[in-house]
PDB file of C-alpha atoms in Angstrom:
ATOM      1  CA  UNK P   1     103.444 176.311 151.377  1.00 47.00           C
ATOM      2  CA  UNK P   2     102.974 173.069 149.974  1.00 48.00           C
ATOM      3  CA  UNK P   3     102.756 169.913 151.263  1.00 50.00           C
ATOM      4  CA  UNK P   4     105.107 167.053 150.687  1.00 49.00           C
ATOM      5  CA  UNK P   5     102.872 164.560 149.067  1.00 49.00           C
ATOM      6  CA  UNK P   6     101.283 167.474 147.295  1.00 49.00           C
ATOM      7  CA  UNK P   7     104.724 168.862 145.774  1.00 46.00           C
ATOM      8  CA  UNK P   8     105.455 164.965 144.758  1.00 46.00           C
ATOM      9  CA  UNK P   9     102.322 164.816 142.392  1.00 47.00           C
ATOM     10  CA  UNK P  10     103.103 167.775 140.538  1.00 57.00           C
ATOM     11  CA  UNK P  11     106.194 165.974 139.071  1.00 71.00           C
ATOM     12  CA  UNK P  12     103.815 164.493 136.408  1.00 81.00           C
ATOM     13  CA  UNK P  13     104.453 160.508 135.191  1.00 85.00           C
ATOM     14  CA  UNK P  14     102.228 160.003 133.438  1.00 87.00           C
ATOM     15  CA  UNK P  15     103.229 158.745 129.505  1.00 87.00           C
ATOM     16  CA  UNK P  16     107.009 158.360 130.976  1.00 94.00           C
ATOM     17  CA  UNK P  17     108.034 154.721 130.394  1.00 97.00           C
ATOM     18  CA  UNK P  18     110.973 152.984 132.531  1.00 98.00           C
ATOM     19  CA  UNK P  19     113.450 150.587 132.341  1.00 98.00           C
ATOM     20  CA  UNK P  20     114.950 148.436 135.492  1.00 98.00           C
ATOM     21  CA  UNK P  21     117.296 145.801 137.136  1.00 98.00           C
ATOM     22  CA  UNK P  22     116.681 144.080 140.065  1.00 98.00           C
ATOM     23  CA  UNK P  23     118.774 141.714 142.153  1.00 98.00           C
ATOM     24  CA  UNK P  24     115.835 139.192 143.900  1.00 97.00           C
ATOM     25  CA  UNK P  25     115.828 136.566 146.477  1.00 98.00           C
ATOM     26  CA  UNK P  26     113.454 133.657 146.162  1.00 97.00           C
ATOM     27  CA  UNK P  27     111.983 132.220 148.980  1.00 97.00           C
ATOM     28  CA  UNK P  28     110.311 128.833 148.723  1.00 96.00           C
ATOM     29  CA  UNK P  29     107.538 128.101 151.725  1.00 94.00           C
ATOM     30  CA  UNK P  30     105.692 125.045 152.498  1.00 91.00           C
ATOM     31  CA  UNK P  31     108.254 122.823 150.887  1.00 92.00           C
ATOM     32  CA  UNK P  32     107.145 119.062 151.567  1.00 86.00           C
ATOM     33  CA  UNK P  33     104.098 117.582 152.978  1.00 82.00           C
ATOM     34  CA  UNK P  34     105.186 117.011 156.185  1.00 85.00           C
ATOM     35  CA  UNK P  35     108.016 119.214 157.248  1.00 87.00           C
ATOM     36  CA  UNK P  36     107.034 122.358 155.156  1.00 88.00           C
ATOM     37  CA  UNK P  37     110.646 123.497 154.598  1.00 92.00           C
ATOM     38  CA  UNK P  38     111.756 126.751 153.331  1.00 94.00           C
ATOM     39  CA  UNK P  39     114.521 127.353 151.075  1.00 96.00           C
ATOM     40  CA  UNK P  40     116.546 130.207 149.430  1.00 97.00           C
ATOM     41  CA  UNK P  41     117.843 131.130 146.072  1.00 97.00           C
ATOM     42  CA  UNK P  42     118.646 133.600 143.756  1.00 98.00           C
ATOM     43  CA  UNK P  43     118.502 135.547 140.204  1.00 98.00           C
ATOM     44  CA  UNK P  44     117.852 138.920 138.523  1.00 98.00           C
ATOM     45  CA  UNK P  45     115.406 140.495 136.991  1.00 97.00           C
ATOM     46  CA  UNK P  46     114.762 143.008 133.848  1.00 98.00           C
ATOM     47  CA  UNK P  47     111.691 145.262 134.127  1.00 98.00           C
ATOM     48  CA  UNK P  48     110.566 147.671 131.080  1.00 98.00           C
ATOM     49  CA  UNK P  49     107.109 149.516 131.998  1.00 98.00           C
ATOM     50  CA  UNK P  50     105.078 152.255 131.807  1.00 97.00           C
ATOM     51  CA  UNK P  51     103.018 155.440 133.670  1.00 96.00           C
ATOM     52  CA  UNK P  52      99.308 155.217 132.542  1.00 95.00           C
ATOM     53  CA  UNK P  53      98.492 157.766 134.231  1.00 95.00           C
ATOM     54  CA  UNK P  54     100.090 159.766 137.004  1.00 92.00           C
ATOM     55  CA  UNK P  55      98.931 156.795 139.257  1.00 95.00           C
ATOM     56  CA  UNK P  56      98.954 154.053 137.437  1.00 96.00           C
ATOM     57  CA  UNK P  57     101.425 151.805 135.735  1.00 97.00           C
ATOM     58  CA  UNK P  58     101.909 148.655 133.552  1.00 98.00           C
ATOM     59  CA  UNK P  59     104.980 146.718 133.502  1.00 97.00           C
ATOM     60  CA  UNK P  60     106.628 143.428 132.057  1.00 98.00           C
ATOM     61  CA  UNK P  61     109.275 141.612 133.714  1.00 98.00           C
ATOM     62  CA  UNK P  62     111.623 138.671 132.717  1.00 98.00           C
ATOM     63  CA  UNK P  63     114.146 137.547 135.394  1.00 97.00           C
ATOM     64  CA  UNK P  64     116.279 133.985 135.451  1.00 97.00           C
ATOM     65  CA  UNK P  65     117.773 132.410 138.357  1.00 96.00           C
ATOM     66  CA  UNK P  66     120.838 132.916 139.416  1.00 97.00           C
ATOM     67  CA  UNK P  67     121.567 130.243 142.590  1.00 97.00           C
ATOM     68  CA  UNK P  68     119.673 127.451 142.951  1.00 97.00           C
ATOM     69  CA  UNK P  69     117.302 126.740 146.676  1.00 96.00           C
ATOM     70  CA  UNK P  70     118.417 123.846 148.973  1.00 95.00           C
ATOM     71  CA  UNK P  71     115.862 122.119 150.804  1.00 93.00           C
ATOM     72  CA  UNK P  72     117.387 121.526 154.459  1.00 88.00           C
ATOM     73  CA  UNK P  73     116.160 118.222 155.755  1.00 82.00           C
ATOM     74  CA  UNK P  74     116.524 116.530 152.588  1.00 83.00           C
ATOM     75  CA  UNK P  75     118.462 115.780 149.437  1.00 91.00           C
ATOM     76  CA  UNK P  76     116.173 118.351 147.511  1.00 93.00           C
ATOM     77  CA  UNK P  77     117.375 121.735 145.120  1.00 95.00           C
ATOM     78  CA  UNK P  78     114.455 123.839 143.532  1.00 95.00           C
ATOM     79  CA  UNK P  79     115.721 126.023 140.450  1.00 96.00           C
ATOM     80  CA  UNK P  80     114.006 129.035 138.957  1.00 95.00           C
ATOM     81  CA  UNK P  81     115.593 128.814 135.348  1.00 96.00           C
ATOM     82  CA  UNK P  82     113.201 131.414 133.918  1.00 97.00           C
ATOM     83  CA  UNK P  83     110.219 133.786 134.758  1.00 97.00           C
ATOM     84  CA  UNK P  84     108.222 136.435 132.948  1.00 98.00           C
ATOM     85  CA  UNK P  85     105.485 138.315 134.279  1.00 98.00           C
ATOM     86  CA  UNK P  86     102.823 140.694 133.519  1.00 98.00           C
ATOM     87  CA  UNK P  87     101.973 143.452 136.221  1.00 98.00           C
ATOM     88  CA  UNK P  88      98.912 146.274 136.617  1.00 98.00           C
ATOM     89  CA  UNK P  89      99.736 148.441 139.574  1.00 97.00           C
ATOM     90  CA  UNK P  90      99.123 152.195 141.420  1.00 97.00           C
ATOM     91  CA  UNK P  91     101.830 153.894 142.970  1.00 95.00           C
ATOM     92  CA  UNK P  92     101.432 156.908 145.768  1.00 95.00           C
ATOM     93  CA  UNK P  93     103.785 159.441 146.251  1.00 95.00           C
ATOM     94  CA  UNK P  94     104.752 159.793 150.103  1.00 95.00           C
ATOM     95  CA  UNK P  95     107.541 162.486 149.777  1.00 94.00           C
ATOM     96  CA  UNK P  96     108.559 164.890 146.930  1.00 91.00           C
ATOM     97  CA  UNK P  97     111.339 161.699 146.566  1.00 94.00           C
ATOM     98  CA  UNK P  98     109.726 158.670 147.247  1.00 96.00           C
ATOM     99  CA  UNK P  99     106.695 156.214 146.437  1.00 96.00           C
ATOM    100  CA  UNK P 100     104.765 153.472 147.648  1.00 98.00           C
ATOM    101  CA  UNK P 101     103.009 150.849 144.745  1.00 98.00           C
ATOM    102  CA  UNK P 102     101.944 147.619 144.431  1.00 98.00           C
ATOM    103  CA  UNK P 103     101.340 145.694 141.490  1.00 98.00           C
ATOM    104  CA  UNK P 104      99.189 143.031 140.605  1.00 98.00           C
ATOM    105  CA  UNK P 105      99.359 140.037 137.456  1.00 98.00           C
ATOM    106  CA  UNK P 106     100.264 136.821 135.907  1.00 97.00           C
ATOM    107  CA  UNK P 107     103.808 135.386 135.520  1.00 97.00           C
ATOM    108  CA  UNK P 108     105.223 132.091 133.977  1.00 97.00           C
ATOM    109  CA  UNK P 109     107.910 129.875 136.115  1.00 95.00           C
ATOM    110  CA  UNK P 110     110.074 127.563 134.701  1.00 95.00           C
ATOM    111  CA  UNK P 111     112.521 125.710 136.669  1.00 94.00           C
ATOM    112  CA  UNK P 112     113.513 122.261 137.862  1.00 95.00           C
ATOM    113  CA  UNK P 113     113.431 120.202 141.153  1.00 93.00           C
ATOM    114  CA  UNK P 114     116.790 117.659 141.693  1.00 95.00           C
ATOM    115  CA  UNK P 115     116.323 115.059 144.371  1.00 93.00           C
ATOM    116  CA  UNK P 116     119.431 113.287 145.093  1.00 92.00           C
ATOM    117  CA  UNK P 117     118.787 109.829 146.938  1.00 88.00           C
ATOM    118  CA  UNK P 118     115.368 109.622 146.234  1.00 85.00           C
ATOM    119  CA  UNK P 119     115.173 105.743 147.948  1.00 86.00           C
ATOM    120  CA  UNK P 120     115.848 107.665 151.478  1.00 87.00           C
ATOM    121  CA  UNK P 121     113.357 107.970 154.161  1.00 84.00           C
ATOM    122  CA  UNK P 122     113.757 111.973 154.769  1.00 84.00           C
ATOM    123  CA  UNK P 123     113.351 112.114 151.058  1.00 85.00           C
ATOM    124  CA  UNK P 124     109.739 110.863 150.695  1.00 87.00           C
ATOM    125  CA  UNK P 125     108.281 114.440 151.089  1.00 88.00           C
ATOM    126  CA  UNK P 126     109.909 115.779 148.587  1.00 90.00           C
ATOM    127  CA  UNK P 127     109.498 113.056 145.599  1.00 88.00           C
ATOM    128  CA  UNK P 128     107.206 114.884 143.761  1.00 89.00           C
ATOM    129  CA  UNK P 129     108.937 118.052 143.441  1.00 89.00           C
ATOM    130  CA  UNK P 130     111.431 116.333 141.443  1.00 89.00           C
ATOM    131  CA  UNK P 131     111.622 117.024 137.484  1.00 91.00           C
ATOM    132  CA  UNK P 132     109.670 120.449 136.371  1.00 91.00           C
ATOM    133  CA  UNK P 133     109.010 122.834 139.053  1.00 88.00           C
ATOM    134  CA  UNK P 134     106.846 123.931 139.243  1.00 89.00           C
ATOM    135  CA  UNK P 135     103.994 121.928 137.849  1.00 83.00           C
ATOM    136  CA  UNK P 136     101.631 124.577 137.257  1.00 83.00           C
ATOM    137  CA  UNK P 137     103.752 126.883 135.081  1.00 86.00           C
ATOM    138  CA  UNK P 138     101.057 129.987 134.952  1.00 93.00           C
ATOM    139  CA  UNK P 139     100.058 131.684 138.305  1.00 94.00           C
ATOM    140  CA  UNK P 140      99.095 135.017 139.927  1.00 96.00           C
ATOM    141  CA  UNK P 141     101.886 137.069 141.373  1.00 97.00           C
ATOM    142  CA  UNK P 142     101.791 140.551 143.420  1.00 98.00           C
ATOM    143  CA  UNK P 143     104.535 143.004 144.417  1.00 98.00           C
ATOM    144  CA  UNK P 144     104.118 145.619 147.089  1.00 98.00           C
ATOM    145  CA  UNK P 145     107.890 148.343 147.333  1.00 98.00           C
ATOM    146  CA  UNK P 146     108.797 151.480 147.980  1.00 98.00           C
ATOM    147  CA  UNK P 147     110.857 153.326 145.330  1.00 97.00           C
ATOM    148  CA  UNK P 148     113.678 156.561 146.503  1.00 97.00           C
ATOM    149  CA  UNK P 149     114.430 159.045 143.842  1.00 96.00           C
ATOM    150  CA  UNK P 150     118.269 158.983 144.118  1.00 97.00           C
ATOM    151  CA  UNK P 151     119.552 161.662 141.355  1.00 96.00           C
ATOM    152  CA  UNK P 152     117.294 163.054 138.916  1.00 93.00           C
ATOM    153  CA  UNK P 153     114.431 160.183 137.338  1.00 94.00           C
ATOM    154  CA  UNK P 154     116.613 157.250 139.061  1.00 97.00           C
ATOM    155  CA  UNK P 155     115.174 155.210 141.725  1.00 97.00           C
ATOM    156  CA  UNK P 156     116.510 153.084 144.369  1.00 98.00           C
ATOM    157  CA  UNK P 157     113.958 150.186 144.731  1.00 98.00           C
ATOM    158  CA  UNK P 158     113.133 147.892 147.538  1.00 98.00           C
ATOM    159  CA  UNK P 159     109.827 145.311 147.140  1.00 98.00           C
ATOM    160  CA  UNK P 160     108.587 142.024 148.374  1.00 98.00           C
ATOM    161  CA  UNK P 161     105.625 140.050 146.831  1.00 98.00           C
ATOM    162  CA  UNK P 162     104.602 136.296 145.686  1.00 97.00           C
ATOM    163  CA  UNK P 163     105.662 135.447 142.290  1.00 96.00           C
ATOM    164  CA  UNK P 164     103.905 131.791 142.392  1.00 95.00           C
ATOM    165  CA  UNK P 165     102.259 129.550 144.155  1.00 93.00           C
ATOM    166  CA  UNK P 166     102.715 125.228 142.701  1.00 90.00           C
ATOM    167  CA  UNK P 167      98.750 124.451 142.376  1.00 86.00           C
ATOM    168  CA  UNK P 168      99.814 120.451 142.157  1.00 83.00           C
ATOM    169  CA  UNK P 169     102.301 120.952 145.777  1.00 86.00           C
ATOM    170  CA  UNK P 170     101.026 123.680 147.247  1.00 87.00           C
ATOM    171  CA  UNK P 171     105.054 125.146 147.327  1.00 93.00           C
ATOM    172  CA  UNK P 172     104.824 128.973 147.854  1.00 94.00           C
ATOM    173  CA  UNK P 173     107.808 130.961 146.200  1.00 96.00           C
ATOM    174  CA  UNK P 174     107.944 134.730 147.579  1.00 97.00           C
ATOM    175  CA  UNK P 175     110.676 137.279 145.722  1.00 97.00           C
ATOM    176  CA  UNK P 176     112.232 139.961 147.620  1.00 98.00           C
ATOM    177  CA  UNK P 177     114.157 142.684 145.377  1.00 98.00           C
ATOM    178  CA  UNK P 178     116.223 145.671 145.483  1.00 98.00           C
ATOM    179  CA  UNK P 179     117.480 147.508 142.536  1.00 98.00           C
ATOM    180  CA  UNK P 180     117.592 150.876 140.132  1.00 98.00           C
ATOM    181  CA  UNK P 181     114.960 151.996 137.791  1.00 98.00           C
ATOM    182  CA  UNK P 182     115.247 155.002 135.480  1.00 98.00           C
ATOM    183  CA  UNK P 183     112.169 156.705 134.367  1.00 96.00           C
ATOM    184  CA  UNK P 184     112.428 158.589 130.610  1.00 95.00           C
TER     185      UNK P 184
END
């Protein structure tokens, strides 16, 4: 008799590539110098990867935003137009149907911060957040999920992770995903 996580590893992986979409929530921290605001939006995202090794996994990912993040005590909206990113990661199976991973990389942001009355008072936090957002386009993102084989090589997907942190504002933006991904 085997044992679960044993059974799960003799489904080999490794040299199957996979394809993905994700629905994912962004969540903005440390919004404004003073109040430190969070926000939410929303978008998708397309992954297309592959198994290394029975382990180990490289995947690229471009996603676009879908609903744009409004700052609550001010006049502010932060956009994710774009993003692309570039992940290295090790997944574990726990069960002969499911797996933990987390992934490590790089990903580009573009996007766009609207402040409406930017003369106001509760405004002044925000000022420089308006125009590109965020200012330092390049940054290092992680993803930690758990993935549920639902019917044969599809799998129900659930992760969290940072996708960027603004070096010029200090803004935090975590993504939180759930999708389908179908190994081949």
């Amino acid at each position: 008799m085997t044992t679960p996580a044993a059974s799960a590893q003799e489904k080999a992986r490794a040299d199957k590539h996979y394809i993905g979409l994700l629905a994912t929530a962004f969540n903005h921290r440390t919004v404004g110098e003073i109040t430190n605001e969070a926000a939410w939006g929303s978008g998708g995202s397309l992954i297309v990867g592959g198994h290394i090794t029975d382990l180990f996994h490289a995947e690229l990912r471009a996603g676009a935003g879908l609903k744009d993040a409004d700052v609550p005590e001010g006049d502010l909206t932060l956009s994710v137009d774009y993003f692309a990113s570039w992940y290295l990661g090790m997944h574990y199976p726990i069960t002969d149907y499911a797996n933990i991973y987390g992934q490590f990389g790089f990903s580009f942001i573009s996007g766009e911060g609207q402040l409406q009355n930017p003369d106001e008072t509760r405004n002044s936090q925000f000022r420089e957040l308006e125009g590109e957002f965020p200012g330092s386009s390049f940054s290092v993102s992680w993803v930690a999920g758990l993935d549920f084989e639902v019917i044969d090589n599809t799998y129900l997907v659930f992760e969290g992770g940072k996708l960027f942190k603004d070096t010029g504002t200090e803004v935090n933006t975590f993504q939180f995903s759930g999708g389908l991904r179908y190994e081949f």
